[in-house]
C-alpha atoms as a printed R data frame, in Angstrom:
   type eleno elety resid chain resno       x       y       z
1  ATOM     1    CA   UNK     A     1  -9.919 -17.446 -13.290
2  ATOM     2    CA   UNK     A     2 -11.975 -14.435 -12.222
3  ATOM     3    CA   UNK     A     3 -15.106 -16.619 -11.982
4  ATOM     4    CA   UNK     A     4 -13.531 -19.205  -9.702
5  ATOM     5    CA   UNK     A     5 -15.540 -19.263  -6.445
6  ATOM     6    CA   UNK     A     6 -12.523 -19.488  -4.143
7  ATOM     7    CA   UNK     A     7 -11.013 -16.147  -5.186
8  ATOM     8    CA   UNK     A     8 -12.092 -13.698  -2.494
9  ATOM     9    CA   UNK     A     9  -9.776 -10.778  -3.226
10 ATOM    10    CA   UNK     A    10  -6.861  -9.886  -5.447
11 ATOM    11    CA   UNK     A    11  -3.549  -9.118  -3.795
12 ATOM    12    CA   UNK     A    12  -0.363  -8.073  -5.556
13 ATOM    13    CA   UNK     A    13   2.002 -10.137  -3.454
14 ATOM    14    CA   UNK     A    14   3.222 -10.640   0.080
15 ATOM    15    CA   UNK     A    15   6.017  -8.315   1.231
16 ATOM    16    CA   UNK     A    16   7.439  -7.715  -2.217
17 ATOM    17    CA   UNK     A    17   6.966  -4.012  -2.712
18 ATOM    18    CA   UNK     A    18   3.358  -3.063  -1.964
19 ATOM    19    CA   UNK     A    19   2.850   0.426  -0.619
20 ATOM    20    CA   UNK     A    20   4.636  -0.149   2.671
21 ATOM    21    CA   UNK     A    21   8.206   0.191   3.845
22 ATOM    22    CA   UNK     A    22   9.716  -1.881   0.997
23 ATOM    23    CA   UNK     A    23   7.830  -0.076  -1.763
24 ATOM    24    CA   UNK     A    24   9.620   0.922  -4.916
25 ATOM    25    CA   UNK     A    25   8.223   3.555  -7.316
26 ATOM    26    CA   UNK     A    26   6.907   1.897 -10.467
27 ATOM    27    CA   UNK     A    27   6.688  -1.532  -8.860
28 ATOM    28    CA   UNK     A    28   5.342  -3.946 -11.506
29 ATOM    29    CA   UNK     A    29   2.600  -5.313  -9.259
30 ATOM    30    CA   UNK     A    30   1.071  -1.989  -8.298
31 ATOM    31    CA   UNK     A    31   1.703  -0.096 -11.518
32 ATOM    32    CA   UNK     A    32   0.791  -2.766 -14.075
33 ATOM    33    CA   UNK     A    33  -0.596  -6.100 -12.881
34 ATOM    34    CA   UNK     A    34  -3.180  -4.732 -10.449
35 ATOM    35    CA   UNK     A    35  -4.284  -2.078 -12.958
36 ATOM    36    CA   UNK     A    36  -5.138  -4.894 -15.397
37 ATOM    37    CA   UNK     A    37  -6.841  -6.914 -12.640
38 ATOM    38    CA   UNK     A    38  -8.961  -3.878 -11.700
39 ATOM    39    CA   UNK     A    39 -10.048  -3.486 -15.336
40 ATOM    40    CA   UNK     A    40 -10.893  -7.169 -15.735
41 ATOM    41    CA   UNK     A    41 -12.607  -7.967 -12.420
42 ATOM    42    CA   UNK     A    42 -14.483  -5.232 -10.569
43 ATOM    43    CA   UNK     A    43 -16.332  -7.792  -8.437
44 ATOM    44    CA   UNK     A    44 -13.549  -8.479  -5.916
45 ATOM    45    CA   UNK     A    45 -11.576  -6.430  -3.426
46 ATOM    46    CA   UNK     A    46  -8.177  -5.223  -4.580
47 ATOM    47    CA   UNK     A    47  -5.044  -4.923  -2.415
48 ATOM    48    CA   UNK     A    48  -1.654  -3.986  -3.794
49 ATOM    49    CA   UNK     A    49   0.319  -6.162  -1.379
50 ATOM    50    CA   UNK     A    50   1.459  -6.497   2.167
51 ATOM    51    CA   UNK     A    51   1.978  -4.230   4.000
52 ATOM    52    CA   UNK     A    52  -1.114  -2.437   2.633
53 ATOM    53    CA   UNK     A    53  -1.652   1.282   3.234
54 ATOM    54    CA   UNK     A    54  -4.482   1.865   0.783
55 ATOM    55    CA   UNK     A    55  -5.401   3.677  -2.394
56 ATOM    56    CA   UNK     A    56  -6.156   7.381  -2.790
57 ATOM    57    CA   UNK     A    57  -8.184   6.636  -5.950
58 ATOM    58    CA   UNK     A    58  -9.243   3.692  -8.075
59 ATOM    59    CA   UNK     A    59 -11.200   1.735  -5.463
60 ATOM    60    CA   UNK     A    60 -14.291   2.412  -3.371
61 ATOM    61    CA   UNK     A    61 -13.097   3.563   0.070
62 ATOM    62    CA   UNK     A    62 -15.416   1.321   2.076
63 ATOM    63    CA   UNK     A    63 -15.698  -1.819  -0.023
64 ATOM    64    CA   UNK     A    64 -12.253  -1.909  -1.660
65 ATOM    65    CA   UNK     A    65 -13.851  -2.782  -5.000
66 ATOM    66    CA   UNK     A    66 -12.370  -1.203  -8.154
67 ATOM    67    CA   UNK     A    67 -14.408   1.817  -9.300
68 ATOM    68    CA   UNK     A    68 -13.023   2.367 -12.797
69 ATOM    69    CA   UNK     A    69 -10.689   5.242 -11.918
70 ATOM    70    CA   UNK     A    70  -6.900   5.080 -12.162
71 ATOM    71    CA   UNK     A    71  -5.308   3.240  -9.215
72 ATOM    72    CA   UNK     A    72  -3.191   5.564  -7.084
73 ATOM    73    CA   UNK     A    73  -1.546   4.254  -3.946
74 ATOM    74    CA   UNK     A    74  -1.505   6.281  -0.764
75 ATOM    75    CA   UNK     A    75   1.974   7.277   0.283
76 ATOM    76    CA   UNK     A    76   3.271   6.366   3.731
77 ATOM    77    CA   UNK     A    77   3.405   9.230   6.206
78 ATOM    78    CA   UNK     A    78   6.894  10.617   6.682
79 ATOM    79    CA   UNK     A    79   8.744   9.463   9.769
80 ATOM    80    CA   UNK     A    80   8.572  11.870  12.698
81 ATOM    81    CA   UNK     A    81  11.704  13.902  13.425
82 ATOM    82    CA   UNK     A    82  14.080  12.475  16.034
83 ATOM    83    CA   UNK     A    83  13.754  13.845  19.558
84 ATOM    84    CA   UNK     A    84  16.044  16.738  20.459
85 ATOM    85    CA   UNK     A    85  19.425  15.861  21.904
86 ATOM    86    CA   UNK     A    86  19.635  16.849  25.585
87 ATOM    87    CA   UNK     A    87  22.335  19.390  26.442
88 ATOM    88    CA   UNK     A    88  25.600  18.232  27.955
89 ATOM    89    CA   UNK     A    89  25.669  18.149  31.760
90 ATOM    90    CA   UNK     A    90  27.021  21.232  33.558
91 ATOM    91    CA   UNK     A    91  30.795  21.553  33.773
92 ATOM    92    CA   UNK     A    92  30.879  20.735  37.511
93 ATOM    93    CA   UNK     A    93  30.368  17.047  36.569
94 ATOM    94    CA   UNK     A    94  33.700  16.948  34.757
């Protein structure tokens, strides 16, 4: 299938555990299937799923083409801390 002209890019799946909010460590698409795809077809862009954050290694940063290195997904940035709780109003409001 890798030589079929209508395949533009490889994507793990849609909203089933890529590197976004629903990601699970060791997800079969990102840890196994896409590693095999990257080995077999370095001529097409590789995305691990939707939502897509990116790879820290394994693909060329600008083109998205596999570069022969081990695929490592970028990790989402941690959520910012909640805003501070305002103090209670002065006692003369009671």
